Short mmCIF file of C-alpha atoms in Angstrom, two decimals:
data_model
loop_
_atom_site.label_atom_id
_atom_site.label_comp_id
_atom_site.label_asym_id
_atom_site.label_seq_id
_atom_site.Cartn_x
_atom_site.Cartn_y
_atom_site.Cartn_z
CA MET A 1374 -13.51 1.45 -12.53
CA THR A 1375 -14.28 5.08 -13.17
CA GLY A 1376 -11.96 7.41 -15.00
CA LEU A 1377 -9.80 9.92 -12.97
CA LYS A 1378 -10.99 13.51 -13.25
CA ARG A 1379 -8.36 16.14 -13.84
CA SER A 1380 -9.69 18.07 -10.95
CA ILE A 1381 -6.37 19.40 -9.39
CA PRO A 1382 -4.52 21.64 -11.81
CA ALA A 1383 -0.75 21.74 -11.83
CA ILE A 1384 -0.65 24.87 -9.74
CA ALA A 1385 -2.81 23.29 -7.03
CA ALA A 1386 -0.61 20.20 -7.04
CA LEU A 1387 2.40 22.48 -6.45
CA ALA A 1388 0.63 24.00 -3.47
CA LEU A 1389 0.36 20.51 -1.88
CA LEU A 1390 4.09 20.36 -1.84
CA GLY A 1391 4.67 22.95 0.87
CA SER A 1392 7.36 21.03 2.65
CA VAL A 1393 10.63 22.43 3.70
CA ALA A 1394 13.64 21.18 1.76
CA MET A 1395 16.04 19.01 3.70
CA PRO A 1396 19.72 20.04 3.61
CA ALA A 1397 21.81 18.22 1.04
CA MET A 1398 24.46 15.83 2.35
CA ALA A 1399 28.01 17.18 2.37
CA GLN A 1400 29.66 14.84 0.10
CA ASP A 1401 29.96 15.35 -3.57
CA GLY A 1402 27.87 13.15 -5.94
CA PRO A 1403 25.70 13.06 -9.11
CA GLY A 1404 22.91 14.92 -7.13
CA ALA A 1405 25.12 17.75 -5.80
CA GLY A 1406 23.17 20.98 -6.33
CA LYS A 1407 19.96 19.17 -7.47
CA THR A 1408 16.63 18.72 -5.71
CA ILE A 1409 14.19 15.90 -5.68
CA LYS A 1410 10.53 16.67 -5.06
CA MET A 1411 9.39 13.43 -3.42
CA ALA A 1412 5.90 12.33 -2.24
CA GLN A 1413 4.68 9.45 -0.11
CA ALA A 1414 1.43 7.70 0.24
CA THR A 1415 -1.19 8.35 2.91
CA TRP A 1416 -0.95 4.72 4.20
CA ASP A 1417 1.76 4.63 6.92
CA THR A 1418 2.82 1.08 5.96
CA GLY A 1419 4.60 2.75 2.98
CA TRP A 1420 6.57 5.35 4.80
CA PHE A 1421 9.43 3.06 5.81
CA HIS A 1422 10.58 2.27 2.33
CA ALA A 1423 9.98 5.96 1.28
CA GLU A 1424 12.35 6.98 3.97
CA ILE A 1425 14.97 4.43 2.84
CA TYR A 1426 14.93 5.68 -0.73
CA LYS A 1427 15.01 9.25 0.50
CA GLN A 1428 18.18 8.53 2.42
CA MET A 1429 19.75 6.81 -0.45
CA PHE A 1430 19.01 9.78 -2.73
CA GLU A 1431 20.67 11.97 -0.09
CA GLU A 1432 23.73 9.80 -0.13
CA LEU A 1433 23.96 10.54 -3.81
CA GLY A 1434 24.17 14.24 -2.95
CA TYR A 1435 20.55 15.24 -3.69
CA THR A 1436 18.49 17.50 -1.66
CA VAL A 1437 15.15 15.92 -1.03
CA GLU A 1438 11.98 18.02 -0.58
CA GLY A 1439 9.42 15.90 1.42
CA PRO A 1440 8.26 13.33 1.16
CA THR A 1441 5.03 15.16 0.98
CA THR A 1442 2.01 12.94 1.87
CA LEU A 1443 -0.49 12.74 -0.97
CA ASP A 1444 -3.51 10.78 -1.82
CA ASN A 1445 -3.38 8.76 -5.02
CA PRO A 1446 -5.29 11.11 -7.38
CA PRO A 1447 -3.23 14.26 -6.66
CA PHE A 1448 -0.06 12.33 -6.66
CA TYR A 1449 -0.56 10.69 -10.01
CA GLN A 1450 -1.69 13.97 -11.47
CA ALA A 1451 1.24 15.88 -9.91
CA VAL A 1452 3.84 13.34 -11.18
CA GLY A 1453 2.28 13.51 -14.62
CA TYR A 1454 2.58 17.33 -14.64
CA GLY A 1455 6.01 17.25 -13.26
CA ASP A 1456 5.05 19.13 -10.10
CA VAL A 1457 6.48 16.23 -8.08
CA ASP A 1458 9.22 13.96 -9.28
CA LEU A 1459 8.46 10.60 -7.79
CA TRP A 1460 7.24 8.27 -5.05
CA VAL A 1461 8.03 4.63 -4.30
CA ASN A 1462 4.45 3.77 -3.13
CA GLY A 1463 2.87 2.69 -6.39
CA TRP A 1464 0.77 -0.56 -6.20
CA PHE A 1465 0.08 -2.19 -9.52
CA PRO A 1466 -2.19 -3.50 -10.87
CA ILE A 1467 -4.54 -2.03 -8.26
CA HIS A 1468 -3.25 1.58 -9.26
CA ASP A 1469 -4.04 0.90 -12.91
CA THR A 1470 -7.12 3.16 -12.78
CA TYR A 1471 -4.78 6.12 -12.39
CA ARG A 1472 -2.67 5.36 -15.55
CA PRO A 1473 -4.55 7.98 -17.71
CA ALA A 1474 -3.39 10.71 -15.39
CA PHE A 1475 0.34 9.96 -15.61
CA GLU A 1476 1.50 7.34 -18.18
CA ALA A 1477 2.09 9.85 -21.04
CA THR A 1478 4.61 11.79 -19.03
CA ALA A 1479 5.63 9.57 -16.11
CA GLU A 1480 6.49 5.84 -15.62
CA ILE A 1481 6.97 2.83 -13.38
CA VAL A 1482 10.63 2.14 -12.90
CA GLY A 1483 12.09 -0.72 -10.94
CA ALA A 1484 10.30 -2.38 -7.99
CA VAL A 1485 10.51 -1.96 -4.29
CA ALA A 1486 8.99 -5.38 -3.88
CA ALA A 1487 7.91 -7.40 -6.97
CA GLY A 1488 4.94 -9.67 -6.55
CA GLY A 1489 3.91 -11.26 -3.25
CA ALA A 1490 2.05 -8.22 -2.04
CA LEU A 1491 -1.29 -9.91 -1.28
CA GLN A 1492 -4.63 -8.33 -0.51
CA GLY A 1493 -8.15 -9.48 0.14
CA TYR A 1494 -10.83 -10.13 2.80
CA LEU A 1495 -10.51 -11.79 6.09
CA VAL A 1496 -12.65 -12.93 8.88
CA ASP A 1497 -11.94 -14.22 12.30
CA LYS A 1498 -11.39 -17.94 12.16
CA ALA A 1499 -13.88 -18.92 14.83
CA SER A 1500 -16.72 -17.18 12.90
CA ALA A 1501 -15.56 -18.65 9.61
CA GLU A 1502 -15.86 -22.07 11.18
CA LYS A 1503 -19.08 -21.36 13.10
CA PHE A 1504 -21.08 -19.87 10.22
CA GLU A 1505 -19.08 -22.04 7.47
CA ILE A 1506 -18.16 -18.76 5.76
CA LYS A 1507 -16.33 -19.37 2.47
CA SER A 1508 -16.86 -16.18 0.50
CA LEU A 1509 -18.33 -12.72 0.54
CA ASP A 1510 -21.56 -14.30 -0.74
CA ASP A 1511 -22.16 -15.79 2.68
CA PHE A 1512 -22.82 -12.32 4.01
CA LYS A 1513 -26.20 -12.40 2.25
CA ARG A 1514 -27.31 -14.87 4.97
CA ASP A 1515 -29.22 -13.18 7.64
CA GLU A 1516 -27.51 -14.98 10.53
CA VAL A 1517 -24.04 -13.95 9.15
CA LYS A 1518 -25.12 -10.36 8.70
CA GLU A 1519 -26.63 -10.22 12.21
CA ALA A 1520 -23.30 -11.53 13.82
CA PHE A 1521 -21.06 -9.04 12.02
CA ASP A 1522 -23.40 -6.03 12.34
CA ARG A 1523 -21.74 -3.89 14.90
CA ASP A 1524 -23.61 -0.63 14.37
CA GLY A 1525 -27.17 -2.03 14.23
CA ASP A 1526 -27.98 -1.01 10.65
CA GLY A 1527 -28.78 -4.54 9.55
CA LYS A 1528 -25.62 -4.90 7.42
CA ALA A 1529 -22.35 -6.73 8.14
CA ASP A 1530 -19.53 -4.22 8.88
CA LEU A 1531 -16.41 -4.34 6.61
CA VAL A 1532 -13.35 -2.47 7.48
CA ALA A 1533 -12.65 -1.08 3.92
CA CYS A 1534 -10.36 1.62 2.50
CA PRO A 1535 -10.55 5.44 2.84
CA PRO A 1536 -11.65 7.54 -0.21
CA GLY A 1537 -8.86 8.00 -2.73
CA TRP A 1538 -7.14 4.60 -2.18
CA GLY A 1539 -6.97 2.30 -5.10
CA CYS A 1540 -8.59 -0.45 -2.97
CA GLU A 1541 -11.66 1.71 -2.29
CA VAL A 1542 -12.47 1.50 -5.96
CA ALA A 1543 -11.82 -2.28 -6.12
CA ILE A 1544 -13.94 -2.98 -3.02
CA GLU A 1545 -16.84 -0.94 -4.44
CA ASP A 1546 -16.66 -2.87 -7.67
CA HIS A 1547 -16.67 -6.10 -5.79
CA LEU A 1548 -19.74 -5.18 -3.69
CA THR A 1549 -21.63 -3.90 -6.66
CA ALA A 1550 -20.79 -6.86 -8.96
CA TYR A 1551 -21.73 -9.44 -6.43
CA ASP A 1552 -24.92 -7.57 -5.32
CA LEU A 1553 -23.62 -7.01 -1.76
CA LYS A 1554 -24.24 -3.38 -1.32
CA GLU A 1555 -27.52 -4.17 0.63
CA HIS A 1556 -25.77 -6.66 2.84
CA ILE A 1557 -22.36 -5.15 3.65
CA ASN A 1558 -21.59 -1.65 5.17
CA GLU A 1559 -18.19 -0.30 4.26
CA ILE A 1560 -16.21 1.51 7.01
CA LYS A 1561 -14.18 4.07 5.07
CA ALA A 1562 -12.74 6.13 8.04
CA SER A 1563 -8.96 6.11 8.84
CA TYR A 1564 -7.75 2.60 8.15
CA SER A 1565 -5.39 2.41 11.08
CA ALA A 1566 -8.14 3.53 13.58
CA SER A 1567 -10.76 1.31 12.06
CA MET A 1568 -8.43 -1.68 12.19
CA ALA A 1569 -7.42 -0.87 15.74
CA ASP A 1570 -11.19 -0.90 16.71
CA ALA A 1571 -11.57 -4.21 14.78
CA VAL A 1572 -8.58 -5.72 16.62
CA ALA A 1573 -10.14 -4.56 19.94
CA ALA A 1574 -13.48 -6.11 18.99
CA TYR A 1575 -11.79 -9.41 18.06
CA GLU A 1576 -10.10 -9.48 21.52
CA SER A 1577 -13.53 -8.94 23.06
CA GLY A 1578 -14.82 -12.04 21.26
CA GLU A 1579 -16.78 -10.30 18.45
CA PRO A 1580 -16.81 -11.40 14.79
CA ILE A 1581 -14.79 -9.17 12.41
CA LEU A 1582 -14.61 -8.74 8.68
CA PHE A 1583 -11.98 -6.65 7.04
CA TYR A 1584 -9.87 -5.92 3.97
CA THR A 1585 -6.06 -5.85 4.30
CA TRP A 1586 -2.89 -6.22 2.35
CA THR A 1587 0.62 -7.64 2.94
CA PRO A 1588 2.95 -6.35 4.24
CA ASN A 1589 0.88 -4.75 6.95
CA TRP A 1590 0.79 -4.60 10.80
CA THR A 1591 -2.71 -6.05 10.84
CA VAL A 1592 -1.36 -9.57 10.18
CA ASN A 1593 1.05 -9.29 13.00
CA GLU A 1594 -1.75 -8.44 15.36
CA LEU A 1595 -4.13 -10.96 13.78
CA LYS A 1596 -2.23 -14.10 12.69
CA ILE A 1597 -3.45 -15.43 9.35
CA GLY A 1598 -4.51 -19.06 9.87
CA GLU A 1599 -4.65 -18.84 13.64
CA ASP A 1600 -6.90 -15.74 14.42
CA VAL A 1601 -8.09 -14.86 11.01
CA VAL A 1602 -8.57 -16.51 7.58
CA TRP A 1603 -8.67 -15.29 4.05
CA ILE A 1604 -12.14 -15.70 2.43
CA GLN A 1605 -13.05 -15.69 -1.31
CA VAL A 1606 -14.99 -13.57 -3.61
CA PRO A 1607 -18.01 -15.36 -5.09
CA GLU A 1608 -16.31 -16.48 -8.37
CA GLU A 1609 -15.60 -19.91 -9.87
CA ALA A 1610 -11.98 -20.65 -9.54
CA THR A 1611 -10.03 -20.61 -12.74
CA ASP A 1612 -6.33 -20.56 -13.67
CA GLU A 1613 -6.57 -16.79 -14.24
CA ASN A 1614 -8.12 -15.67 -11.00
CA ALA A 1615 -7.16 -18.27 -8.44
CA ALA A 1616 -3.85 -18.50 -6.42
CA ALA A 1617 -2.58 -21.81 -5.06
CA GLY A 1618 -0.94 -22.28 -1.79
CA ILE A 1619 -2.11 -19.25 0.04
CA ASP A 1620 -1.64 -19.83 3.67
CA GLY A 1621 -4.72 -19.34 5.79
CA CYS A 1622 -7.24 -19.32 2.98
CA VAL A 1623 -10.60 -21.18 3.34
CA ALA A 1624 -9.87 -22.83 -0.13
CA ASP A 1625 -7.03 -23.92 -2.27
CA PRO A 1626 -6.75 -22.57 -4.93
CA CYS A 1627 -7.92 -19.26 -3.35
CA VAL A 1628 -10.07 -16.70 -5.32
CA MET A 1629 -9.08 -13.53 -3.37
CA GLY A 1630 -10.37 -10.95 -5.80
CA PHE A 1631 -7.18 -9.16 -6.22
CA GLU A 1632 -4.00 -9.92 -8.03
CA ALA A 1633 -0.79 -9.96 -6.16
CA ASN A 1634 0.69 -6.55 -6.54
CA ASP A 1635 4.12 -5.02 -7.23
CA ILE A 1636 5.08 -2.13 -4.97
CA VAL A 1637 6.93 0.19 -7.38
CA PRO A 1638 8.30 3.61 -7.83
CA VAL A 1639 6.59 6.00 -10.22
CA ALA A 1640 8.62 8.93 -11.52
CA ASN A 1641 8.25 11.77 -14.03
CA SER A 1642 9.98 10.65 -17.27
CA GLU A 1643 11.65 13.99 -17.92
CA PHE A 1644 13.05 14.04 -14.36
CA LEU A 1645 14.48 10.46 -14.97
CA GLU A 1646 16.16 11.52 -18.26
CA GLU A 1647 17.75 14.46 -16.47
CA ASN A 1648 18.81 12.32 -13.44
CA PRO A 1649 20.20 9.00 -14.69
CA ALA A 1650 21.62 8.32 -11.31
CA VAL A 1651 18.17 8.27 -9.79
CA ALA A 1652 16.75 6.08 -12.57
CA THR A 1653 19.62 3.64 -12.02
CA LEU A 1654 19.01 3.54 -8.34
CA LEU A 1655 15.28 3.01 -8.77
CA LYS A 1656 16.01 0.07 -11.16
CA SER A 1657 18.52 -1.56 -8.94
CA ALA A 1658 17.10 -1.14 -5.42
CA SER A 1659 14.62 -3.43 -3.67
CA ILE A 1660 13.48 -4.16 -0.08
CA PRO A 1661 12.45 -7.62 1.16
CA LEU A 1662 8.80 -7.78 2.12
CA GLU A 1663 9.58 -9.31 5.41
CA ASP A 1664 11.68 -6.33 6.36
CA ILE A 1665 8.76 -4.07 5.52
CA PHE A 1666 6.52 -6.31 7.55
CA ALA A 1667 8.85 -6.21 10.54
CA GLN A 1668 9.01 -2.34 10.53
CA ASN A 1669 5.23 -2.14 10.14
CA ALA A 1670 4.80 -4.30 13.23
CA ALA A 1671 7.29 -2.11 15.17
CA MET A 1672 5.51 0.95 14.06
CA ASN A 1673 2.18 -0.37 15.23
CA ASP A 1674 3.75 -1.22 18.64
CA GLY A 1675 4.51 2.46 19.06
CA ALA A 1676 7.68 3.28 17.21
CA ASP A 1677 5.75 5.38 14.67
CA LYS A 1678 7.03 8.94 15.18
CA PRO A 1679 8.98 10.55 12.20
CA GLU A 1680 12.21 10.17 14.16
CA ASP A 1681 11.45 6.50 14.63
CA ILE A 1682 10.90 5.89 11.00
CA LYS A 1683 14.00 7.72 10.02
CA LYS A 1684 16.23 5.63 12.43
CA GLN A 1685 14.42 2.41 11.26
CA ALA A 1686 15.37 3.39 7.62
CA SER A 1687 18.87 4.33 8.58
CA ASP A 1688 19.26 1.06 10.54
CA TRP A 1689 18.11 -0.93 7.62
CA ILE A 1690 20.66 0.83 5.24
CA SER A 1691 23.38 0.18 7.83
CA ASP A 1692 22.40 -3.49 8.11
CA ASN A 1693 22.44 -3.87 4.49
CA ARG A 1694 25.37 -1.48 3.64
CA ASP A 1695 27.16 -3.82 1.22
CA THR A 1696 24.00 -4.29 -0.84
CA VAL A 1697 23.17 -0.53 -0.79
CA GLU A 1698 26.56 0.53 -1.55
CA GLY A 1699 26.48 -1.50 -4.67
CA TRP A 1700 23.31 0.30 -5.81
CA LEU A 1701 24.81 3.63 -5.05
CA GLU A 1702 28.07 2.93 -6.74
CA ALA A 1703 26.05 1.92 -9.99
CA ALA A 1704 24.13 5.11 -9.68
CA ARG A 1705 27.23 7.25 -9.17
CA LYS A 1706 28.88 5.74 -12.36
CA VAL A 1707 26.12 6.63 -14.63
CA GLY A 1708 25.80 10.07 -12.98
CA GLU A 1709 29.41 10.94 -13.71
#
């Protein structure tokens, strides 16, 4: 993986945060009179938990600016500089490539969802069985490339990741390491639009190959094990790189090419020192993956407007009020 260039100076990162501050909640709290400059990721499957955390911060009395939507490189630089305070959309270890930009002055704190966030490559089950596809290496076969070539360039089409996402770097590394660049064409346009196109192609009976992660609406539209299956990267299975018991994989253990990730908050260290209530909340709070998955599915079904996501978050807080209140009470105590 390549190093991250410091191409966006602090003043430019500040310019990216041109959002209007939301009014602070009326009640007193450790955040009264204070502001949090919050960011969120460009992938919309992360906006639900960003909104939940935002509303919890506001319950502590903070005014929250944003969340401002940022790509990975500008966010990690901005949080390192202190131009933005935090986001809750870190994915580690896949975001490890960005550590040089932030880890001297910012840090991972707590976990939105620890482990279990899977990612990898999938094909439609019918094609996997017809062509006996077990790994990406099978896309070197002419008959497989031809079946998955939807644009006529002689390569199999893969719905990959847009530029700036951590998975873009990982996919590039895989295709280079396994000599697949001449056999697979990466589609790097808008992920949601590209996947919507892939779903439509599948429904028309066409073979599809795509990268995805969980939780994600894609696995609601395309059921793993029924419509699609995980395939492997062309590596020998070892204890270090294989995961056992992965539902819907062509092999067990399954060599997916990606470690299970933690979804985590990343915050500026100086900000955390000055705001122990926020640090305590980040360390305490978490959201079940199945709840994120359910919201992502609802969002894909059309409930995807900002007001929808705000209501989905407030409904989740209301449904889990006792648990949330415990987190907030702990945060209020340290903020006194």
